[in-house]
Short mmCIF file of C-alpha atoms in Angstrom, two decimals:
data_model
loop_
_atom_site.label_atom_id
_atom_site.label_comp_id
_atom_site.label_asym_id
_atom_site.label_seq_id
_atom_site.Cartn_x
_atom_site.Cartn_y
_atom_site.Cartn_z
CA UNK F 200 0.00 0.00 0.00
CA UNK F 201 1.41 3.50 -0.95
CA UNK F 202 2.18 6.06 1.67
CA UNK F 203 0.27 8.84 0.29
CA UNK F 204 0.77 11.05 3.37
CA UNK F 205 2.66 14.35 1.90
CA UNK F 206 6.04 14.92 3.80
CA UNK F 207 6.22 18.12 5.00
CA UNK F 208 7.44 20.68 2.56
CA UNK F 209 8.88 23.96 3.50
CA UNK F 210 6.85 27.19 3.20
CA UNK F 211 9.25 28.95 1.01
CA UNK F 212 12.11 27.21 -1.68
CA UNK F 213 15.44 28.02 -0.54
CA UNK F 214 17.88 29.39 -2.87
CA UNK F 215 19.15 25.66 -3.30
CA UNK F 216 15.90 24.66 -3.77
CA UNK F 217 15.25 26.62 -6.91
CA UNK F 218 18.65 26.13 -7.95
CA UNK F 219 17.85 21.99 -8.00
CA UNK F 220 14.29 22.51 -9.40
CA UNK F 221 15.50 24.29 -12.15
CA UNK F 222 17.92 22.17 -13.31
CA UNK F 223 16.16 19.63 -12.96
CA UNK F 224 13.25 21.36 -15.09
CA UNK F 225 15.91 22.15 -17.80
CA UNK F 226 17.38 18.42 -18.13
CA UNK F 227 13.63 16.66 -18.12
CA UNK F 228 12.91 19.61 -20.98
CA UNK F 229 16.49 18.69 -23.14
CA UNK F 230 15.81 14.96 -22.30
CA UNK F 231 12.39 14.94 -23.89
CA UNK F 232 13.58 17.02 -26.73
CA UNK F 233 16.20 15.36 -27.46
CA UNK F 234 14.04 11.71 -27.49
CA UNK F 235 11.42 13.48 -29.60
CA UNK F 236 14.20 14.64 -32.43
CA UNK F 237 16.09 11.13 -32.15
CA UNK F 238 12.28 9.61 -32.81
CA UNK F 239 11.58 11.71 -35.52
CA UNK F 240 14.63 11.58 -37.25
CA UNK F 241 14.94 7.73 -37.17
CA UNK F 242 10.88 7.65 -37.91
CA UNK F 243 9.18 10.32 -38.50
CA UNK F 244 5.55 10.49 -37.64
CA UNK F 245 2.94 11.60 -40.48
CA UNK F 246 1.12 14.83 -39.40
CA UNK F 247 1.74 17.65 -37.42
CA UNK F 248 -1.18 17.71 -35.38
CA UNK F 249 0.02 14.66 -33.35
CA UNK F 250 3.69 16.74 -33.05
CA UNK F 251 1.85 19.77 -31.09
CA UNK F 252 0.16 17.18 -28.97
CA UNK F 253 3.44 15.72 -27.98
CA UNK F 254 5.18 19.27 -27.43
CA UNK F 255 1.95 20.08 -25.52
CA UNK F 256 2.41 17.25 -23.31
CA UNK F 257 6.43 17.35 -22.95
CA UNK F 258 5.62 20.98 -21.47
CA UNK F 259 2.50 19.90 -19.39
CA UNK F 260 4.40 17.10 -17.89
CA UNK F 261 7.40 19.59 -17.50
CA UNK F 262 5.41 21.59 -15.45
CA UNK F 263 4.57 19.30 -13.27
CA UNK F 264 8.19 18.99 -11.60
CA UNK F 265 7.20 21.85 -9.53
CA UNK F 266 4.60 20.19 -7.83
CA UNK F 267 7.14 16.68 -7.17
CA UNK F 268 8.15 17.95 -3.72
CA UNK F 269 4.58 18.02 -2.58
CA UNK F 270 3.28 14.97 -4.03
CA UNK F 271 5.67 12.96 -5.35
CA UNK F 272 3.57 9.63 -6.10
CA UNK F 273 0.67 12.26 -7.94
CA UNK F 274 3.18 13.92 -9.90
CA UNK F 275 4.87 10.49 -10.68
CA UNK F 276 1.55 8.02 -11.66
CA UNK F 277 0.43 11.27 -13.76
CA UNK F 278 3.54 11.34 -16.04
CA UNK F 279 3.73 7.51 -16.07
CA UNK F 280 0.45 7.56 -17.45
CA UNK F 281 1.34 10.32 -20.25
CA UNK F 282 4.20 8.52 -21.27
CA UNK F 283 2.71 5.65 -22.65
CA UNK F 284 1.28 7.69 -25.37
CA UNK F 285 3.77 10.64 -25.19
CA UNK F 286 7.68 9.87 -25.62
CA UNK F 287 8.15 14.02 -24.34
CA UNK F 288 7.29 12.92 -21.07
CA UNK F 289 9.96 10.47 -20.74
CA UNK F 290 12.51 13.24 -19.38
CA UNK F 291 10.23 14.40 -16.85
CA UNK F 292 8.89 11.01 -15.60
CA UNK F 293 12.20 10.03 -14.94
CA UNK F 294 12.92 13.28 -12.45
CA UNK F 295 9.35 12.26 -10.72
CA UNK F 296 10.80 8.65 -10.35
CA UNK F 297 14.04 10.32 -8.61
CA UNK F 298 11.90 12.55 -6.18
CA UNK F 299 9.81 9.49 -5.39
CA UNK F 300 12.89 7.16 -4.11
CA UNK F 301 14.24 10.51 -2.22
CA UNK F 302 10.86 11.36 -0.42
CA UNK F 303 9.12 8.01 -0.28
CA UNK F 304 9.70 4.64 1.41
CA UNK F 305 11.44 2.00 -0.44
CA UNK F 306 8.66 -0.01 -0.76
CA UNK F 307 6.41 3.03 -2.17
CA UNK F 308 9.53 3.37 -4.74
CA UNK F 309 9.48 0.00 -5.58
CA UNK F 310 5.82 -0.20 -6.37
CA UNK F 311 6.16 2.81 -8.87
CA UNK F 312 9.01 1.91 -10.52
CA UNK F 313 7.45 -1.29 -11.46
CA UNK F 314 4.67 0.62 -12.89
CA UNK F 315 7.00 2.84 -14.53
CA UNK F 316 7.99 0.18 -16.95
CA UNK F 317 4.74 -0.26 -18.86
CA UNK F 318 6.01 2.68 -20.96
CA UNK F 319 8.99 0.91 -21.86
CA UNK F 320 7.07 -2.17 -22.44
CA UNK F 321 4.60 0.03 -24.51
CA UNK F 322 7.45 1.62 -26.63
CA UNK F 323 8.55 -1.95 -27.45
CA UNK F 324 5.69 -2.30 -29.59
CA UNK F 325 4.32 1.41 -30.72
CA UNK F 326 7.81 2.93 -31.40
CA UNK F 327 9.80 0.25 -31.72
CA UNK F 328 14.08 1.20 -31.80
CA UNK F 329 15.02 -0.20 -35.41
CA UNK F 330 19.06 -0.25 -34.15
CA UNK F 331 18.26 -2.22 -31.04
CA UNK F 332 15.77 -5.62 -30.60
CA UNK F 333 12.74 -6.03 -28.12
CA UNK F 334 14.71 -7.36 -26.13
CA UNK F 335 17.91 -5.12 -25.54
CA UNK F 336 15.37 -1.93 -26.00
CA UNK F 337 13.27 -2.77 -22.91
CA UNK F 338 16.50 -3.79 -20.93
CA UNK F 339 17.83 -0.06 -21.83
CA UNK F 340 14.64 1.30 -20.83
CA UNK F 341 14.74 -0.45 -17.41
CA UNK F 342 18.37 0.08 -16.61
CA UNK F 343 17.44 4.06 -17.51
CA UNK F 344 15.14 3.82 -14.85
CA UNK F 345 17.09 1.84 -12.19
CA UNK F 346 19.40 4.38 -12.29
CA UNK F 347 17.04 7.05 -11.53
CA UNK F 348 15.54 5.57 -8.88
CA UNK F 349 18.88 4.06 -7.76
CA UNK F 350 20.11 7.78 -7.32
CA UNK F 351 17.07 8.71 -5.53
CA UNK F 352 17.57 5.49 -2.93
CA UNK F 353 20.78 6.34 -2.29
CA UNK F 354 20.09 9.97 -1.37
CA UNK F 355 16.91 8.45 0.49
CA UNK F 356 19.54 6.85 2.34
CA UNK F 357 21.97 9.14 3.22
CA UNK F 358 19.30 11.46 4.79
CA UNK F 359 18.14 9.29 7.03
CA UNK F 360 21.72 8.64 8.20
CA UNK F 361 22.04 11.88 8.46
CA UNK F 362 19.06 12.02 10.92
CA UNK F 363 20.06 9.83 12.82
CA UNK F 364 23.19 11.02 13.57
CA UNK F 365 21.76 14.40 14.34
CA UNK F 366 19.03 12.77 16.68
CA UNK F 367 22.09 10.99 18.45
CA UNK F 368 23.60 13.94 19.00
CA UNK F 369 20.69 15.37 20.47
CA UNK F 370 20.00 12.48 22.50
CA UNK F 371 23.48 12.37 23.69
CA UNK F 372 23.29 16.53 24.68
CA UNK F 373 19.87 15.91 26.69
CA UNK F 374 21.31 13.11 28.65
CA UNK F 375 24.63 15.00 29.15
CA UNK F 376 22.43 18.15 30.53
CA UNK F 377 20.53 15.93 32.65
CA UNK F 378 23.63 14.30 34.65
CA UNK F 379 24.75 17.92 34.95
CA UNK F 380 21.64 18.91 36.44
CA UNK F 381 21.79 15.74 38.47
CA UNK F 382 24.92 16.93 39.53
CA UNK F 383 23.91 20.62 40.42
CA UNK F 384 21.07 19.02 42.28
CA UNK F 385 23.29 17.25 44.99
CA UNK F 386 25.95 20.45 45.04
CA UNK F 387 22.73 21.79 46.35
CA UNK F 388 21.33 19.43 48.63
CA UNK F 389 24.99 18.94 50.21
CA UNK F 390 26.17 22.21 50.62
CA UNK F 391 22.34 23.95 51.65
CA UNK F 392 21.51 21.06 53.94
CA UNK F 393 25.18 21.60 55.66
CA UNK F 394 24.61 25.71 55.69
CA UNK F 395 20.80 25.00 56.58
CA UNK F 396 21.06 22.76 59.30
CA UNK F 397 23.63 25.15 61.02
CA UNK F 398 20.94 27.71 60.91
CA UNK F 399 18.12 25.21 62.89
CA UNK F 400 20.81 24.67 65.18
CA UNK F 401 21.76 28.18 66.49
CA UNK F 402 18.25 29.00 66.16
CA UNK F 403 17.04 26.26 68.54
CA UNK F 404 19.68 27.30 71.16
CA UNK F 405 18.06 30.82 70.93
CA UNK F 406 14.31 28.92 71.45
CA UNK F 407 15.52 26.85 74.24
CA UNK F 408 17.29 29.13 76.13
CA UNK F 409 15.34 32.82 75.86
CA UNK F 410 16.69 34.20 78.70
CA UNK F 411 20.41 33.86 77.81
CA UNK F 412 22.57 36.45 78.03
CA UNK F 413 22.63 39.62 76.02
CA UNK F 414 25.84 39.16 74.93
CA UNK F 415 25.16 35.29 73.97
CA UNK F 416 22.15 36.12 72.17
CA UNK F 417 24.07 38.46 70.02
CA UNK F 418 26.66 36.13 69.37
CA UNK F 419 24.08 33.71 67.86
CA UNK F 420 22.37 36.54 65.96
CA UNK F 421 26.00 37.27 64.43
CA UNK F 422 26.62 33.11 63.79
CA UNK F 423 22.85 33.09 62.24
CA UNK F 424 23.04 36.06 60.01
CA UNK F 425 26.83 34.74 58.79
CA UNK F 426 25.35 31.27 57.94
CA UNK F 427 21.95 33.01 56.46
CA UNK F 428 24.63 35.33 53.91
CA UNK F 429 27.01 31.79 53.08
CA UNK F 430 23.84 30.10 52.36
CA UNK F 431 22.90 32.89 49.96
CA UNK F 432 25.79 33.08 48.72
CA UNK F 433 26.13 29.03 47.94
CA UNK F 434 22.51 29.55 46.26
CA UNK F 435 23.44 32.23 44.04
CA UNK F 436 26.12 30.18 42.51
CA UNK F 437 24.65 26.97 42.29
CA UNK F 438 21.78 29.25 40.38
CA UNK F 439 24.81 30.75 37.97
CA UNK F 440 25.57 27.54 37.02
CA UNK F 441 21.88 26.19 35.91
CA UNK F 442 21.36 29.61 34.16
CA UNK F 443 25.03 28.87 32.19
CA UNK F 444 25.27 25.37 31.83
CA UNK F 445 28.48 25.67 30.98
CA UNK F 446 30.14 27.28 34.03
CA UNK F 447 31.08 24.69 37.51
CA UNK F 448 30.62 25.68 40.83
CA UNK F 449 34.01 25.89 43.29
CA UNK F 450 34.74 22.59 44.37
CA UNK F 451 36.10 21.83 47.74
CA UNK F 452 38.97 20.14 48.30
CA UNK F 453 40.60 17.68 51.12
CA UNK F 454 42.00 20.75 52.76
CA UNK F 455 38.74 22.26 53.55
CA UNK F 456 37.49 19.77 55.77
CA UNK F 457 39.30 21.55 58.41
CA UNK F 458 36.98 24.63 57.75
CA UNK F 459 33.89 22.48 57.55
CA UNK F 460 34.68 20.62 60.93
CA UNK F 461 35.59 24.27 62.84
CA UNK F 462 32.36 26.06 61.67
CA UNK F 463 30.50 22.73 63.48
CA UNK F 464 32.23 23.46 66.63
CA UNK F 465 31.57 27.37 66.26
CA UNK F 466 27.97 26.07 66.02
CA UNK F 467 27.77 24.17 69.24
CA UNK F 468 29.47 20.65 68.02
CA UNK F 469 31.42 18.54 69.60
CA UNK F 470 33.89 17.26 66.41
CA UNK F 471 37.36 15.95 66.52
CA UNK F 472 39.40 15.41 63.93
CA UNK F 473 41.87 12.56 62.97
CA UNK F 474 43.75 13.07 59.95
CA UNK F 475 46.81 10.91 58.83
CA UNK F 476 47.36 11.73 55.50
CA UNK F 477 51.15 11.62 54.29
CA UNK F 478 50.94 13.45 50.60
CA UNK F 479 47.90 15.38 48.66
CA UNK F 480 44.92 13.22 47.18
CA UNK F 481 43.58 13.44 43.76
CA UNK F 482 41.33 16.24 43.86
CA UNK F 483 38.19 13.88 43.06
CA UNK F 484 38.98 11.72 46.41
CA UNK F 485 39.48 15.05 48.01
CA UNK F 486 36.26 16.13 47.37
CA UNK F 487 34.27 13.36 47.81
CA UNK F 488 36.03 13.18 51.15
CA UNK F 489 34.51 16.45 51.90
CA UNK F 490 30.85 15.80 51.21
CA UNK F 491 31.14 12.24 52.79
CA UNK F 492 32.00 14.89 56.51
CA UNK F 493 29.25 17.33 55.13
CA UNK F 494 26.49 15.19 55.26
CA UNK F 495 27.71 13.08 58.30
CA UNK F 496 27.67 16.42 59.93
CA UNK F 497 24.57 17.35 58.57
CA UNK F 498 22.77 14.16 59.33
CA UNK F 499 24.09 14.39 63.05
CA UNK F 500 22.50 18.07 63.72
CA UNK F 501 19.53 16.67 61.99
CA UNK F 502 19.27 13.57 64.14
CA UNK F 503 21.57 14.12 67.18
CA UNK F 504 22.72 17.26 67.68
CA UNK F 505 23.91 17.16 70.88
CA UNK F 506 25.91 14.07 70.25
CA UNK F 507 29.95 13.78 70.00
CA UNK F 508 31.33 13.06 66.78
CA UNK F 509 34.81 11.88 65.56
CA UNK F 510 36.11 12.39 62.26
CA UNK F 511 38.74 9.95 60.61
CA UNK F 512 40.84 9.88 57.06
CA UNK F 513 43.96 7.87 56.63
CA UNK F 514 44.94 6.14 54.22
CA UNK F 515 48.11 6.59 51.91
CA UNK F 516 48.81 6.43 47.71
CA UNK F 517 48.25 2.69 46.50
CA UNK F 518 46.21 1.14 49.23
CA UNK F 519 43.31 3.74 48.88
CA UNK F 520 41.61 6.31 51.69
CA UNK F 521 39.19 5.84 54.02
CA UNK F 522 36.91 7.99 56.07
CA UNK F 523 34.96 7.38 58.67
CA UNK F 524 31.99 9.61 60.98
CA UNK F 525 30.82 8.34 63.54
CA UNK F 526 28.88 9.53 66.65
CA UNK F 527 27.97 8.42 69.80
CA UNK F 528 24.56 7.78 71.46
CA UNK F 529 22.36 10.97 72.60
CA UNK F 530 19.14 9.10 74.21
CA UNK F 531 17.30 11.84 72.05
CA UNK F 532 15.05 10.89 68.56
CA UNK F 533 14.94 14.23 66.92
CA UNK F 534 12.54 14.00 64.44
CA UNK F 535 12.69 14.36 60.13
CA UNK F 536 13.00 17.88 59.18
CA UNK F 537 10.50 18.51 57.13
CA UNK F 538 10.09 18.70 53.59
CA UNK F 539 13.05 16.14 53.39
CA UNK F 540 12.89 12.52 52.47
CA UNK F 541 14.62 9.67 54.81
CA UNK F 542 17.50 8.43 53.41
CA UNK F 543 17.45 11.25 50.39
CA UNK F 544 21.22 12.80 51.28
CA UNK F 545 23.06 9.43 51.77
CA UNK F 546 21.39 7.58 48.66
CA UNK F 547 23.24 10.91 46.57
CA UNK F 548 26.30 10.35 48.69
CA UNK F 549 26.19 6.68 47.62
CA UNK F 550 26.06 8.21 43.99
CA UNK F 551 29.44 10.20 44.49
CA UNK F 552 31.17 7.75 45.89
CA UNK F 553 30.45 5.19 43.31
CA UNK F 554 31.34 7.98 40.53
CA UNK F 555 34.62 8.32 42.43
CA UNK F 556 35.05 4.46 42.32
CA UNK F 557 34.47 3.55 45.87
CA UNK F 558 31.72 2.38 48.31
CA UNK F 559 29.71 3.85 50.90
CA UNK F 560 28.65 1.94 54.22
CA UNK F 561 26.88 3.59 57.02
CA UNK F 562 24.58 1.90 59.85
CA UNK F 563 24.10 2.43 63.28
CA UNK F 564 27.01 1.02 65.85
CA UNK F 565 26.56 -1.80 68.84
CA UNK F 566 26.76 1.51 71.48
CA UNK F 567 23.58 3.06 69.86
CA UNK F 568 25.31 5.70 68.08
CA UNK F 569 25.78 5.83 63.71
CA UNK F 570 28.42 5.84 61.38
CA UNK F 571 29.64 7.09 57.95
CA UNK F 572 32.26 5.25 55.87
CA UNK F 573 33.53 5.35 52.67
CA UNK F 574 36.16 3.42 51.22
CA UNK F 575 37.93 5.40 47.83
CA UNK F 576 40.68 4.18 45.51
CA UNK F 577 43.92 6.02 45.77
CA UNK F 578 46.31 5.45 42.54
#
């Protein structure tokens, strides 16, 4: 069954457009003519009025090439249809074959081009070729018409390849945008959670103990409104980024865990710190060291905030790096904060360390408490 459905043509012929329509135009015209003169010269037909007829049709059918990017298949089964009487058309049926094979399915190019040979088959016995047999005239005739269509399948072809590789490349760019989102997204979780949590921390001191001193109270104010501007501040860039794709927010390195583990004391934490590291990591270890702290650290303000926690990396180039959070048993459930989802920050840390190459365990411990470990290759 043909696929009449039109493909989409565009509103307006490019300058290439006209540039192939015309030539094409021209070389149906010149092929007709020059069948038409070889015809007469070898036989020529008695009358004129049959002559106009054919000129009148060679131009008719002519004209129809500028309709072939529309309707192909029309243009093509109308000019197969002149040319069994007409031997003008023969030029122009053979462009409408060519469009057909470049705009149509295969099998829609097959099933015209097997109609296309009852002209040849007709011109076997109504003009019949005295310098070439039957035989050898209708295998010229079909070979003439292979190639057409031949042409046609190959360009057919080609754009399709074409399209593919183009949606490929779009396929590829969307996925590559997503895993950059996805990575944005956990930037943002890890480093607002850590800046957030510090705020619900001093805050809560200030609910729980309203009649602190002046000078406390201000302290906390100060801590609060210094978290409130880093927070800010770690929005606006993460926002930077997802408006310019392109760009990559600051990463943090092994060296700023230090930082992160001092601002949790300024906040009320009890962290130490045991670090046994004899050169510099890899920056990737590095930072995935660094979150692996941030969201122990958040996770124990979230859940136990009044808890001790010890911090551990050692580890040295060619065995790998490990580091471990733990803290100990508070006797207090503090419940979910809201709008978050159990689980949500360590299932992304999982993520990161896998991308890094290592594993992520974490659990509680025999004394009641919970731990953080990650185990990362180290080249």
């Amino acid at each position: 069954m043909l696929d009449t459905l039109p493909a989409p043509a565009p509103a307006r012929r490019s300058p290439r457009d006209w540039t192939v329509d015309t030539a094409l135009f021209l070389l149906a015209v010149a092929y007709g003519v020059a069948t038409a003169k070889s015809r007469g010269a070898a036989a020529p037909e008695p009358g004129l009025n049959w002559m106009y007829l054919e000129q009148i049709a060679g131009a008719f059918g002519s004209a129809l090439l500028w309709l072939r990017r529309r309707k192909p298949v029309e243009v093509a089964s109308v000019l197969i249809a002149l040319s069994v009487v007409f031997e003008m058309v023969a030029g122009a049926m053979l462009v409408a074959l060519f469009s057909v094979a470049v705009r149509r399915s295969p099998r829609t190019t097959a099933i015209v081009y097997a109609a296309s040979l009852l002209p040849v088959v007709s011109d076997v016995f109504t003009r019949p070729d005295t310098g070439l047999s039957a035989f050898h005239f209708f295998v010229f005739g079909t070979i003439v018409q292979g190639a057409a269509v031949g042409w046609g399948l190959f360009i057919h072809h080609r754009r399709q390849l074409l399209e593919q590789v183009a949606a490929e490349a779009g396929l590829r760019a969307e996925q590559a945008q997503l895993r950059a989102r996805e990575e944005v997204a956990r930037e943002m979780h890890d480093v607002l959670g850590h800046r957030l949590s510090l705020l619900s921390l001093h805050a809560g001191a200030l609910e729980y103990r309203p009649d602190a001193p002046s000078e406390d109270i201000a302290r906390t104010a100060g801590v609060i409104r210094q978290s409130a501007h880093q927070a800010l501040q770690d929005l606006r860039e993460v926002l930077t980024v997802l408006r310019a794709p392109a760009g990559e927010l600051p990463q943090p390195t092994l060296a700023d865990v230090h930082r992160l583990v001092a601002e949790s004391c300024t906040a009320g934490m009890r962290v130490r710190l045991l670090k046994d590291i004899p050169e510099a990591v890899p920056d990737l270890i590095g930072r995935t060291v660094y979150r692996v702290v941030q969201e122990a650290l958040t996770n124990v303000r979230k859940h136990a905030s009044g808890a001790a926690v010890s911090v551990q990396v050692t580890g040295k180039a060619g065995e790998g790096l490990t580091v471990e959070v733990s803290n100990a048993a508070t006797g207090v459930r503090h419940a979910q904060s809201p709008g978050m989802s159990p689980g949500q920050g360590l299932a992304g840390l999982a993520e990161r360390v896998a991308l890094a190459g290592g594993r992520l365990e974490y659990g509680p411990t025999g004394e009641g408490g919970w731990e953080i470990g990650a185990r990362l290759p180290w080249p």
